[in-house]
């Protein structure tokens, strides 16, 4: 559901730009609201959420989909953990669809989906691994890298139940906003993928804004 926000960027307590192919890791406190802004359009932000108190509790696509009875994420979606606790709620969304089924790109999937020579291309899983290696203070390990949300990515389910990577429906300035319901660690790979339409074949930056309320 398309819902605009009344929050003003000037009142944000932090603004962070993530360049194309780069990562972000940081904490959002309970009650704070995070906006992910697609600056130039058609960009996938591959995102994982963890409980800041215990990173073995993390975002779960299965619990989220089951509880809301829908495979797409948009305004009103409550993102649930693997302990079925509410972690964040989407409170505004001007894009309208975010994928939680397609998973993130990896060098291995690049070889299976595209070509053996694509193995050396930068992929989201590499960015996450770099993030947790450079920031051990969050206590996140390789085994905690699990299924993720692809904000702004369009992966429609066909009538036969198939998944297809479609051209993005996002556009410059579209955003999604989430209010944290517990203290969470946010880990984002701003997707560098060049072999499918998820970034419009041209990865671009996104911006994160946080408000205290
Ligand atoms: Zn990716």
mmCIF file with all atom_site columns, N, CA and C in Angstrom, residues 18 23-29 34 36 46-52 88 128 131 138 140 151 178 180 183-189 208 210:
data_model
loop_
_atom_site.group_PDB
_atom_site.id
_atom_site.type_symbol
_atom_site.label_atom_id
_atom_site.label_alt_id
_atom_site.label_comp_id
_atom_site.label_asym_id
_atom_site.label_entity_id
_atom_site.label_seq_id
_atom_site.pdbx_PDB_ins_code
_atom_site.Cartn_x
_atom_site.Cartn_y
_atom_site.Cartn_z
_atom_site.occupancy
_atom_site.B_iso_or_equiv
_atom_site.pdbx_formal_charge
_atom_site.auth_seq_id
_atom_site.auth_comp_id
_atom_site.auth_asym_id
_atom_site.auth_atom_id
_atom_site.pdbx_PDB_model_num
ATOM 1   N N  . UNK A 1 18  ? 24.815 5.431   1.360  1.00 0.00 ? 18  UNK A N  1
ATOM 2   C CA . UNK A 1 18  ? 25.517 4.183   1.056  1.00 0.00 ? 18  UNK A CA 1
ATOM 3   C C  . UNK A 1 18  ? 25.761 4.168   -0.443 1.00 0.00 ? 18  UNK A C  1
ATOM 4   N N  . UNK A 1 23  ? 28.415 -1.200  1.906  1.00 0.00 ? 23  UNK A N  1
ATOM 5   C CA . UNK A 1 23  ? 27.543 -1.749  2.950  1.00 0.00 ? 23  UNK A CA 1
ATOM 6   C C  . UNK A 1 23  ? 27.312 -0.714  4.036  1.00 0.00 ? 23  UNK A C  1
ATOM 7   N N  . UNK A 1 24  ? 26.309 -1.000  4.879  1.00 0.00 ? 24  UNK A N  1
ATOM 8   C CA . UNK A 1 24  ? 26.065 -0.207  6.085  1.00 0.00 ? 24  UNK A CA 1
ATOM 9   C C  . UNK A 1 24  ? 25.752 -1.173  7.206  1.00 0.00 ? 24  UNK A C  1
ATOM 10  N N  . UNK A 1 25  ? 26.316 -0.903  8.390  1.00 0.00 ? 25  UNK A N  1
ATOM 11  C CA . UNK A 1 25  ? 25.900 -1.635  9.588  1.00 0.00 ? 25  UNK A CA 1
ATOM 12  C C  . UNK A 1 25  ? 25.768 -0.620  10.711 1.00 0.00 ? 25  UNK A C  1
ATOM 13  N N  . UNK A 1 26  ? 24.677 -0.706  11.468 1.00 0.00 ? 26  UNK A N  1
ATOM 14  C CA . UNK A 1 26  ? 24.451 0.238   12.552 1.00 0.00 ? 26  UNK A CA 1
ATOM 15  C C  . UNK A 1 26  ? 23.225 -0.172  13.348 1.00 0.00 ? 26  UNK A C  1
ATOM 16  N N  . UNK A 1 27  ? 22.995 0.543   14.445 1.00 0.00 ? 27  UNK A N  1
ATOM 17  C CA . UNK A 1 27  ? 21.902 0.208   15.353 1.00 0.00 ? 27  UNK A CA 1
ATOM 18  C C  . UNK A 1 27  ? 20.770 1.226   15.224 1.00 0.00 ? 27  UNK A C  1
ATOM 19  N N  . UNK A 1 28  ? 19.549 0.738   15.253 1.00 0.00 ? 28  UNK A N  1
ATOM 20  C CA . UNK A 1 28  ? 18.361 1.598   15.355 1.00 0.00 ? 28  UNK A CA 1
ATOM 21  C C  . UNK A 1 28  ? 17.643 1.192   16.630 1.00 0.00 ? 28  UNK A C  1
ATOM 22  N N  . UNK A 1 29  ? 17.385 2.197   17.489 1.00 0.00 ? 29  UNK A N  1
ATOM 23  C CA . UNK A 1 29  ? 16.793 1.915   18.805 1.00 0.00 ? 29  UNK A CA 1
ATOM 24  C C  . UNK A 1 29  ? 15.275 1.754   18.685 1.00 0.00 ? 29  UNK A C  1
ATOM 25  N N  . UNK A 1 34  ? 13.487 4.434   10.737 1.00 0.00 ? 34  UNK A N  1
ATOM 26  C CA . UNK A 1 34  ? 14.513 4.388   9.700  1.00 0.00 ? 34  UNK A CA 1
ATOM 27  C C  . UNK A 1 34  ? 13.852 4.534   8.338  1.00 0.00 ? 34  UNK A C  1
ATOM 28  N N  . UNK A 1 36  ? 14.742 4.221   4.294  1.00 0.00 ? 36  UNK A N  1
ATOM 29  C CA . UNK A 1 36  ? 15.692 3.852   3.247  1.00 0.00 ? 36  UNK A CA 1
ATOM 30  C C  . UNK A 1 36  ? 15.203 4.542   1.980  1.00 0.00 ? 36  UNK A C  1
ATOM 31  N N  . UNK A 1 46  ? 19.724 -4.829  -0.083 1.00 0.00 ? 46  UNK A N  1
ATOM 32  C CA . UNK A 1 46  ? 19.615 -6.170  0.507  1.00 0.00 ? 46  UNK A CA 1
ATOM 33  C C  . UNK A 1 46  ? 19.883 -6.071  2.003  1.00 0.00 ? 46  UNK A C  1
ATOM 34  N N  . UNK A 1 47  ? 18.847 -6.330  2.801  1.00 0.00 ? 47  UNK A N  1
ATOM 35  C CA . UNK A 1 47  ? 18.861 -5.925  4.209  1.00 0.00 ? 47  UNK A CA 1
ATOM 36  C C  . UNK A 1 47  ? 18.586 -7.083  5.151  1.00 0.00 ? 47  UNK A C  1
ATOM 37  N N  . UNK A 1 48  ? 19.371 -7.123  6.231  1.00 0.00 ? 48  UNK A N  1
ATOM 38  C CA . UNK A 1 48  ? 19.176 -8.075  7.315  1.00 0.00 ? 48  UNK A CA 1
ATOM 39  C C  . UNK A 1 48  ? 18.971 -7.284  8.602  1.00 0.00 ? 48  UNK A C  1
ATOM 40  N N  . UNK A 1 49  ? 18.117 -7.791  9.479  1.00 0.00 ? 49  UNK A N  1
ATOM 41  C CA . UNK A 1 49  ? 17.898 -7.172  10.787 1.00 0.00 ? 49  UNK A CA 1
ATOM 42  C C  . UNK A 1 49  ? 18.185 -8.196  11.879 1.00 0.00 ? 49  UNK A C  1
ATOM 43  N N  . UNK A 1 50  ? 18.823 -7.707  12.957 1.00 0.00 ? 50  UNK A N  1
ATOM 44  C CA . UNK A 1 50  ? 19.135 -8.555  14.119 1.00 0.00 ? 50  UNK A CA 1
ATOM 45  C C  . UNK A 1 50  ? 18.661 -7.866  15.384 1.00 0.00 ? 50  UNK A C  1
ATOM 46  N N  . UNK A 1 51  ? 18.313 -8.660  16.387 1.00 0.00 ? 51  UNK A N  1
ATOM 47  C CA . UNK A 1 51  ? 18.111 -8.087  17.712 1.00 0.00 ? 51  UNK A CA 1
ATOM 48  C C  . UNK A 1 51  ? 19.464 -7.595  18.214 1.00 0.00 ? 51  UNK A C  1
ATOM 49  N N  . UNK A 1 52  ? 19.532 -6.319  18.628 1.00 0.00 ? 52  UNK A N  1
ATOM 50  C CA . UNK A 1 52  ? 20.804 -5.787  19.125 1.00 0.00 ? 52  UNK A CA 1
ATOM 51  C C  . UNK A 1 52  ? 21.230 -6.498  20.403 1.00 0.00 ? 52  UNK A C  1
ATOM 52  N N  . UNK A 1 88  ? 10.245 -4.796  13.572 1.00 0.00 ? 88  UNK A N  1
ATOM 53  C CA . UNK A 1 88  ? 10.017 -3.470  12.986 1.00 0.00 ? 88  UNK A CA 1
ATOM 54  C C  . UNK A 1 88  ? 8.674  -3.509  12.262 1.00 0.00 ? 88  UNK A C  1
ATOM 55  N N  . UNK A 1 128 ? 28.253 -8.201  2.930  1.00 0.00 ? 128 UNK A N  1
ATOM 56  C CA . UNK A 1 128 ? 27.872 -8.544  4.312  1.00 0.00 ? 128 UNK A CA 1
ATOM 57  C C  . UNK A 1 128 ? 29.055 -9.136  5.075  1.00 0.00 ? 128 UNK A C  1
ATOM 58  N N  . UNK A 1 131 ? 31.347 -6.461  6.054  1.00 0.00 ? 131 UNK A N  1
ATOM 59  C CA . UNK A 1 131 ? 30.772 -5.649  7.139  1.00 0.00 ? 131 UNK A CA 1
ATOM 60  C C  . UNK A 1 131 ? 30.981 -6.311  8.494  1.00 0.00 ? 131 UNK A C  1
ATOM 61  N N  . UNK A 1 138 ? 29.486 -6.004  16.733 1.00 0.00 ? 138 UNK A N  1
ATOM 62  C CA . UNK A 1 138 ? 28.057 -6.352  16.710 1.00 0.00 ? 138 UNK A CA 1
ATOM 63  C C  . UNK A 1 138 ? 27.817 -7.823  17.038 1.00 0.00 ? 138 UNK A C  1
ATOM 64  N N  . UNK A 1 140 ? 28.007 -10.413 15.154 1.00 0.00 ? 140 UNK A N  1
ATOM 65  C CA . UNK A 1 140 ? 27.350 -11.171 14.080 1.00 0.00 ? 140 UNK A CA 1
ATOM 66  C C  . UNK A 1 140 ? 28.406 -12.020 13.381 1.00 0.00 ? 140 UNK A C  1
ATOM 67  N N  . UNK A 1 151 ? 14.758 -4.555  -0.316 1.00 0.00 ? 151 UNK A N  1
ATOM 68  C CA . UNK A 1 151 ? 13.924 -3.375  -0.448 1.00 0.00 ? 151 UNK A CA 1
ATOM 69  C C  . UNK A 1 151 ? 14.032 -2.824  -1.870 1.00 0.00 ? 151 UNK A C  1
ATOM 70  N N  . UNK A 1 178 ? 10.568 2.400   8.360  1.00 0.00 ? 178 UNK A N  1
ATOM 71  C CA . UNK A 1 178 ? 10.298 1.340   9.339  1.00 0.00 ? 178 UNK A CA 1
ATOM 72  C C  . UNK A 1 178 ? 10.524 1.875   10.747 1.00 0.00 ? 178 UNK A C  1
ATOM 73  N N  . UNK A 1 180 ? 11.274 0.885   14.534 1.00 0.00 ? 180 UNK A N  1
ATOM 74  C CA . UNK A 1 180 ? 11.826 -0.254  15.279 1.00 0.00 ? 180 UNK A CA 1
ATOM 75  C C  . UNK A 1 180 ? 10.969 -0.535  16.510 1.00 0.00 ? 180 UNK A C  1
ATOM 76  N N  . UNK A 1 183 ? 15.393 -2.804  19.874 1.00 0.00 ? 183 UNK A N  1
ATOM 77  C CA . UNK A 1 183 ? 16.680 -2.304  19.394 1.00 0.00 ? 183 UNK A CA 1
ATOM 78  C C  . UNK A 1 183 ? 17.195 -3.285  18.339 1.00 0.00 ? 183 UNK A C  1
ATOM 79  N N  . UNK A 1 184 ? 17.474 -2.782  17.155 1.00 0.00 ? 184 UNK A N  1
ATOM 80  C CA . UNK A 1 184 ? 17.890 -3.676  16.069 1.00 0.00 ? 184 UNK A CA 1
ATOM 81  C C  . UNK A 1 184 ? 19.216 -3.222  15.461 1.00 0.00 ? 184 UNK A C  1
ATOM 82  N N  . UNK A 1 185 ? 19.959 -4.205  14.982 1.00 0.00 ? 185 UNK A N  1
ATOM 83  C CA . UNK A 1 185 ? 21.122 -3.930  14.141 1.00 0.00 ? 185 UNK A CA 1
ATOM 84  C C  . UNK A 1 185 ? 20.666 -4.072  12.688 1.00 0.00 ? 185 UNK A C  1
ATOM 85  N N  . UNK A 1 186 ? 20.986 -3.070  11.894 1.00 0.00 ? 186 UNK A N  1
ATOM 86  C CA . UNK A 1 186 ? 20.630 -3.045  10.478 1.00 0.00 ? 186 UNK A CA 1
ATOM 87  C C  . UNK A 1 186 ? 21.890 -3.321  9.669  1.00 0.00 ? 186 UNK A C  1
ATOM 88  N N  . UNK A 1 187 ? 21.823 -4.308  8.799  1.00 0.00 ? 187 UNK A N  1
ATOM 89  C CA . UNK A 1 187 ? 22.956 -4.644  7.934  1.00 0.00 ? 187 UNK A CA 1
ATOM 90  C C  . UNK A 1 187 ? 22.467 -4.613  6.493  1.00 0.00 ? 187 UNK A C  1
ATOM 91  N N  . UNK A 1 188 ? 23.008 -3.682  5.719  1.00 0.00 ? 188 UNK A N  1
ATOM 92  C CA . UNK A 1 188 ? 22.543 -3.490  4.337  1.00 0.00 ? 188 UNK A CA 1
ATOM 93  C C  . UNK A 1 188 ? 23.713 -3.652  3.373  1.00 0.00 ? 188 UNK A C  1
ATOM 94  N N  . UNK A 1 189 ? 23.484 -4.434  2.333  1.00 0.00 ? 189 UNK A N  1
ATOM 95  C CA . UNK A 1 189 ? 24.359 -4.401  1.159  1.00 0.00 ? 189 UNK A CA 1
ATOM 96  C C  . UNK A 1 189 ? 23.619 -3.628  0.080  1.00 0.00 ? 189 UNK A C  1
ATOM 97  N N  . UNK A 1 208 ? 20.152 6.557   4.103  1.00 0.00 ? 208 UNK A N  1
ATOM 98  C CA . UNK A 1 208 ? 19.426 6.153   5.323  1.00 0.00 ? 208 UNK A CA 1
ATOM 99  C C  . UNK A 1 208 ? 19.205 7.394   6.168  1.00 0.00 ? 208 UNK A C  1
ATOM 100 N N  . UNK A 1 210 ? 17.350 8.596   9.946  1.00 0.00 ? 210 UNK A N  1
ATOM 101 C CA . UNK A 1 210 ? 16.774 8.080   11.202 1.00 0.00 ? 210 UNK A CA 1
ATOM 102 C C  . UNK A 1 210 ? 16.167 9.267   11.968 1.00 0.00 ? 210 UNK A C  1
#
